[in-house]
Each structure stands twice: as C-alpha cells, then as structure tokens.
Tab-separated table of C-alpha atoms in Angstrom:
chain	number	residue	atom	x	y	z
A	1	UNK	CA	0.792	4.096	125.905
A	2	UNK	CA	1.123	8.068	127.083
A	3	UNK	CA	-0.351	9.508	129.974
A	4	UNK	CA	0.112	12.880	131.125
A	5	UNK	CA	-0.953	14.716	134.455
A	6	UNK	CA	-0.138	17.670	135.850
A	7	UNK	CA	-0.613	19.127	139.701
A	8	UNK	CA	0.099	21.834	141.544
A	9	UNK	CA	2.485	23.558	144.000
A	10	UNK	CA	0.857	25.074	147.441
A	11	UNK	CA	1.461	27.762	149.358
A	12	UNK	CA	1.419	27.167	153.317
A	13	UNK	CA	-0.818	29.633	155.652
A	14	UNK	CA	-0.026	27.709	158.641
A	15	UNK	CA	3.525	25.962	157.945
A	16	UNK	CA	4.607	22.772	159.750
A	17	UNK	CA	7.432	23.271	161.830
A	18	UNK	CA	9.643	19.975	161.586
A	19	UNK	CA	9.280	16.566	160.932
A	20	UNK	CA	9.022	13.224	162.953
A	21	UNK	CA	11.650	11.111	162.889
A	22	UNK	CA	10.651	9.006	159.741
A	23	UNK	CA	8.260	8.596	157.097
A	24	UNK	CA	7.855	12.772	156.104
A	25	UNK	CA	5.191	13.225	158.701
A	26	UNK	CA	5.129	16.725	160.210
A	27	UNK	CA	5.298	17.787	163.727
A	28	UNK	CA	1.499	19.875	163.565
A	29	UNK	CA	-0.814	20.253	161.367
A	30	UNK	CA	-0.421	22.992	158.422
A	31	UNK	CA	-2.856	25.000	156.139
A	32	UNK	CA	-2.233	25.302	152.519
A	33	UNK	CA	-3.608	26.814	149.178
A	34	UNK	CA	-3.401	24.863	146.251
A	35	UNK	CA	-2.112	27.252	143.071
A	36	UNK	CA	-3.522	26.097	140.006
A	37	UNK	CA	-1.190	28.116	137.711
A	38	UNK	CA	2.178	26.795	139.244
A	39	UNK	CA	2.186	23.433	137.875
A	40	UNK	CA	4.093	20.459	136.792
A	41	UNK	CA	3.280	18.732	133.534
A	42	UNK	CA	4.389	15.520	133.529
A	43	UNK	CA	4.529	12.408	131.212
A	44	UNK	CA	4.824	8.697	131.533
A	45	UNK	CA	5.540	6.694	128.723
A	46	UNK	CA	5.378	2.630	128.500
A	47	UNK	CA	8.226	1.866	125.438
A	48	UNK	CA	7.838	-0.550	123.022
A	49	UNK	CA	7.467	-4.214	123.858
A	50	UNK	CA	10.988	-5.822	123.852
A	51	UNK	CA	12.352	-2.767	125.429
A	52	UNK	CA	14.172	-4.304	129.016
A	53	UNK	CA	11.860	-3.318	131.919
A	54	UNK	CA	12.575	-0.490	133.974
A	55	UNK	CA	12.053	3.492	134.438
A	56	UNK	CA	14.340	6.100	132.512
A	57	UNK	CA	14.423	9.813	132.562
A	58	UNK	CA	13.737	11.713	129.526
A	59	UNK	CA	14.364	15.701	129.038
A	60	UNK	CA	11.692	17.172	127.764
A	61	UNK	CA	12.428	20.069	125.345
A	62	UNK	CA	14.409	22.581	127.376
A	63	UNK	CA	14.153	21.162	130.488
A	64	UNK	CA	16.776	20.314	132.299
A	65	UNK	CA	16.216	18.317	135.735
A	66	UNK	CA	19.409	18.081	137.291
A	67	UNK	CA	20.491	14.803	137.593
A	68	UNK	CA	20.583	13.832	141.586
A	69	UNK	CA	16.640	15.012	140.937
A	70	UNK	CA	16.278	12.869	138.205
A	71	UNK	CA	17.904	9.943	140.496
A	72	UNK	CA	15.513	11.171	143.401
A	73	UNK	CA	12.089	11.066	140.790
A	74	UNK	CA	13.093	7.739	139.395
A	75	UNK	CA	13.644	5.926	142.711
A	76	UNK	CA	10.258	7.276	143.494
A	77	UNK	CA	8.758	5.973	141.015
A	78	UNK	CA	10.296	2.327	142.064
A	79	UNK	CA	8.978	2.664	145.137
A	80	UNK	CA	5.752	3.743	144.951
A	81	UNK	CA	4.472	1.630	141.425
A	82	UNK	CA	4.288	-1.691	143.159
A	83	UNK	CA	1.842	-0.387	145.398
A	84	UNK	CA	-0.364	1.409	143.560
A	85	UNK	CA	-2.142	-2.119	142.174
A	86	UNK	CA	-3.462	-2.896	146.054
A	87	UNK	CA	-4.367	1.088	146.526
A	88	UNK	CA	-6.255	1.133	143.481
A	89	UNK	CA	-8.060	-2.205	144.575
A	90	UNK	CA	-8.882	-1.147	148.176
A	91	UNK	CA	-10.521	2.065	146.427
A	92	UNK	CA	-12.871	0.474	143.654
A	93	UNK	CA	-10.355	0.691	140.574
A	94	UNK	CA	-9.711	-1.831	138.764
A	95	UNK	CA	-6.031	-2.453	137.679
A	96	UNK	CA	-3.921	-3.541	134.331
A	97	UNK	CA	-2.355	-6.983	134.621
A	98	UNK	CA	0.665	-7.127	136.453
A	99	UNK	CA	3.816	-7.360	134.458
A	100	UNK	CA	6.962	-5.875	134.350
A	101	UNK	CA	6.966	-2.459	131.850
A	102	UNK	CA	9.746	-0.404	130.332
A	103	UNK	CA	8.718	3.500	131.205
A	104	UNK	CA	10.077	6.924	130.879
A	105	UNK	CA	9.449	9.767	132.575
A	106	UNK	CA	9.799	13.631	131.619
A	107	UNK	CA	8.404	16.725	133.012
A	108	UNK	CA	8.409	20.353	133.312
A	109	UNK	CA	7.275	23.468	135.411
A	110	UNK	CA	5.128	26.166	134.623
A	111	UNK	CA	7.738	28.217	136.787
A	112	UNK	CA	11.660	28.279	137.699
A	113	UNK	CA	12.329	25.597	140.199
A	114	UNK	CA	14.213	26.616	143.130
A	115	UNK	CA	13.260	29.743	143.610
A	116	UNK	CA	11.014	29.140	146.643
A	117	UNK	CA	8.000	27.890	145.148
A	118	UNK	CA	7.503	24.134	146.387
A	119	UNK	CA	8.502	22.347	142.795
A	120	UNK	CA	8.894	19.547	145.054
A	121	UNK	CA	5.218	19.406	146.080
A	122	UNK	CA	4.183	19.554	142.529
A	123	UNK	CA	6.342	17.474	141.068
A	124	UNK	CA	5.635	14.605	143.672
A	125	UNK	CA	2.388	15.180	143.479
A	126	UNK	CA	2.163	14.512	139.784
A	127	UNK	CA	4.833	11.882	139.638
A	128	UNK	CA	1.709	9.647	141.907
A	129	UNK	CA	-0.955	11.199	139.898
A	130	UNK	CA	0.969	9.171	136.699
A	131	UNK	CA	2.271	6.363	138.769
A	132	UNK	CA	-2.082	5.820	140.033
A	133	UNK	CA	-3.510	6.718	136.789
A	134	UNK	CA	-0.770	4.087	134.477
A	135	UNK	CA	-2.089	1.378	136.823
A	136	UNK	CA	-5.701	1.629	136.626
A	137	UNK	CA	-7.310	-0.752	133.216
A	138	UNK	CA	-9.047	2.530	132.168
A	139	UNK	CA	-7.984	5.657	132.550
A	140	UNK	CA	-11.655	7.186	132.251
A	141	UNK	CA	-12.309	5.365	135.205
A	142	UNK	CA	-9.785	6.031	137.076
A	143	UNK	CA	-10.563	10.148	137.044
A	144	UNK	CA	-14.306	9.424	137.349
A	145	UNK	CA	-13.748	7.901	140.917
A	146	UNK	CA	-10.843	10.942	141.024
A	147	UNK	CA	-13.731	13.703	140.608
A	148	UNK	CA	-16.151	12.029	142.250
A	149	UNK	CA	-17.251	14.056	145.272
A	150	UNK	CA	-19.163	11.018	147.321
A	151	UNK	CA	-16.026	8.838	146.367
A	152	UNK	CA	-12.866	10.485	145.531
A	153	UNK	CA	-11.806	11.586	149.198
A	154	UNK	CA	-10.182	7.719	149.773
A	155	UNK	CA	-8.591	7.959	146.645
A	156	UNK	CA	-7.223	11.187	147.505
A	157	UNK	CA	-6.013	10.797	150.549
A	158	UNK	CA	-4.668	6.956	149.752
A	159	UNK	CA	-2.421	8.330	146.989
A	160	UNK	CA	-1.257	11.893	149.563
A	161	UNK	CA	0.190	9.177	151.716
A	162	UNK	CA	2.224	8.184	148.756
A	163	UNK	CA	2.952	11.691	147.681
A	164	UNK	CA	4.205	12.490	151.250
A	165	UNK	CA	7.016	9.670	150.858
A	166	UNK	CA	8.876	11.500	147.791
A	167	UNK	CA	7.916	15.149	149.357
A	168	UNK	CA	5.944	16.147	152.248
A	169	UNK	CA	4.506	19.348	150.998
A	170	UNK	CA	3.423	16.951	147.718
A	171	UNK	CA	0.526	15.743	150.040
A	172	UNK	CA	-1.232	18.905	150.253
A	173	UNK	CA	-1.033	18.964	145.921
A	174	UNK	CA	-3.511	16.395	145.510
A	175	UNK	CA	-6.504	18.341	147.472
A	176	UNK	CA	-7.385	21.550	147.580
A	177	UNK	CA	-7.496	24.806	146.661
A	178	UNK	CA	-7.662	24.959	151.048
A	179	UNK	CA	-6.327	22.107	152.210
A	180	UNK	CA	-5.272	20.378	155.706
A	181	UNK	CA	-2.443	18.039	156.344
A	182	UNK	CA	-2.368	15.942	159.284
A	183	UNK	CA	-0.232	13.124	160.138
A	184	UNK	CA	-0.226	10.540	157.229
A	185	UNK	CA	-2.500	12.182	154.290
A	186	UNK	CA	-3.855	15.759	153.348
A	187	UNK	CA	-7.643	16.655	153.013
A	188	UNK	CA	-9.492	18.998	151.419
A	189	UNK	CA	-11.163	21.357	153.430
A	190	UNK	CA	-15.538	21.580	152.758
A	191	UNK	CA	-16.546	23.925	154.811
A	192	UNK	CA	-14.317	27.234	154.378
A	193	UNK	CA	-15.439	30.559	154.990
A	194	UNK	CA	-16.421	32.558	151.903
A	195	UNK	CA	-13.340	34.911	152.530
A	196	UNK	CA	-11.309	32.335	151.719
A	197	UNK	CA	-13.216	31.421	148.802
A	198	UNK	CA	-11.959	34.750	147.568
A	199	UNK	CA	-8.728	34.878	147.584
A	200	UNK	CA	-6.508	35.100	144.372
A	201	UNK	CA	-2.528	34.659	143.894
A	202	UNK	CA	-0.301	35.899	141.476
A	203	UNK	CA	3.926	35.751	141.442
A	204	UNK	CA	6.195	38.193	139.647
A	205	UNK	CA	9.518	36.685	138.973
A	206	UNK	CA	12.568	38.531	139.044
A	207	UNK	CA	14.886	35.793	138.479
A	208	UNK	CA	14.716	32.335	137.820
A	209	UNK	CA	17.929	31.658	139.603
A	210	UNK	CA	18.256	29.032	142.282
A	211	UNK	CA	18.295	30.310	145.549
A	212	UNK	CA	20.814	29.519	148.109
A	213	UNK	CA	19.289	28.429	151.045
C-alpha cells in the first residue's frame, strides 16, 4: 500500500513571538498565508508482509534529508501513529485494524530547504496528512470528510494539534490560504476581506544554500 500527500509551507503576517514552556504552543496568536506552490511531497509506504514492523527512511531520487532530520521525521512518526486511530474515531472515520506495520517514509520539497522558507511547517504538516490518511479503512473517505466544508474543520484542527508537536509553524499548513493559530490548533479564517483574497506570492531564489542562522 502507497499513499502520498503533499502540504504546504506558510508565510507569517503576524509572527508569534516565543513559545510556552512545553508542547510548541506560542506566546500570541499569529496570521499566516498558506503557499500552495512551496510544498512537500511525501510518501508512505507499508512493505511487504514478513518485513519486521517499524518506520525507515527512504531517499527519494536526489533528495537528501540530512540524517538528524531523518531521526527527527521518524520519531514523529512514532509518536503521532498510535494516536491517529482514536482521532480518526472521535471525527467520524473509520480506521484499518490495528496491527503492527513495517513503513517507509521519503519526501521532497518543491524548494531548497533551509533557506528561510518554513520546510519544517510543510514537511510536518504532510508527515500527519500520511500518518491520518494510512489509518483511515478508505482513503476516499478519509478526504471526503477532509474537504468537507460542514465537517472537515474538527478534522483539521484535530490533526494541527498533531502537526504542532513535530513543528509549530506545521499547524498553520493544514488550513488556509489565511489562517489563525491560537493556542493548541490552527483555523482557517471564513470571513477575510476581499483584499486579502487577492493577494499572490512568488520567490526568486538566488541560492539554495543553507543559511546560517
């Protein structure tokens, strides 16, 4: 089984200035814009029955996570997979039976990471997006609920609060394109004024060179 997500980094308007003490949750509330183009593609693969359960890194053509990020993704995963079963309950979607699986995980960016774009918030963001979507029975259901407008806001904000715990910015990748976060979880913003609804984005890199600080 293969699925594959991708999400998007942000852009804060109104930054948070610090975090509490524990559990990524910022000092004030901060404004961001989702941007679409500025993605992570990532894919979760179950291996073949026999394989000894657990979660491995894969590179993915020439992509080449360094490895205290691959160490960071994969613990991430650990943590957050056992409790996306009782998320996706609580929300309406039903779940595959629980067993251990053997997975791998490999991604990549639709721009140079570490070079002051928040790769972080979109790689978070889709690491949950594939950790949610591999434990829902049917995957078609799962991003019916996902894109449901009368529904989807739980969901949403239920899996930001997971997000949050591998990257705080991540939150604000799973709503959008304005979006809010407070506390805990992100939301989108409804009612934005139609100056805001116009407004476009575009980057020009230079160099894809880390950047020091």
């Amino acid at each position: 089984m293969l699925w594959k997500v991708k999400a998007p980094s942000n852009i804060a308007w109104i930054k948070y200035m610090g975090k509490r003490a524990a559990g990524n949750r910022p000092t004030n509330p901060s404004l961001s814009l989702t941007l679409d183009s500025l993605c992570t593609a990532l894919e979760l693969r179950e291996e073949a029955p026999g394989t000894a359960p657990g979660i491995r890194w894969v590179d993915r053509g020439e992509s080449r996570v360094p490895l205290a990020g691959q160490a960071r993704m994969l613990g991430f995963f650990e943590k957050i997979l056992p409790l996306c079963p009782d998320l996706l309950k609580a929300q309406g979607v039903q779940v595959r039976a629980d067993k251990p699986r053997a997975l791998c995980v490999s991604s990549e960016n639709t721009f140079p990471a570490g070079t002051g774009i928040a790769s972080s918030a979109s790689a978070f963001a889709a690491a949950t997006l594939a950790a949610a979507v591999s434990t829902a029975r049917d995957p078609v259901e799962f991003y019916r609920e996902w894109e449901n407008p009368s529904g989807s806001e739980g969901l949403r904000r239920e899996l930001s609060r997971l997000a949050r715990q591998g990257s705080g910015s991540a939150c604000r990748s799973l709503a959008g394109p304005w979006t809010v976060w407070r506390d805990e979880s992100a939301e989108k913003i409804l009612d934005v004024h139609p100056s805001f609804l116009a407004v476009t984005h575009f980057f020009l890199v230079v160099s894809s060179e880390s950047k020091r600080v």
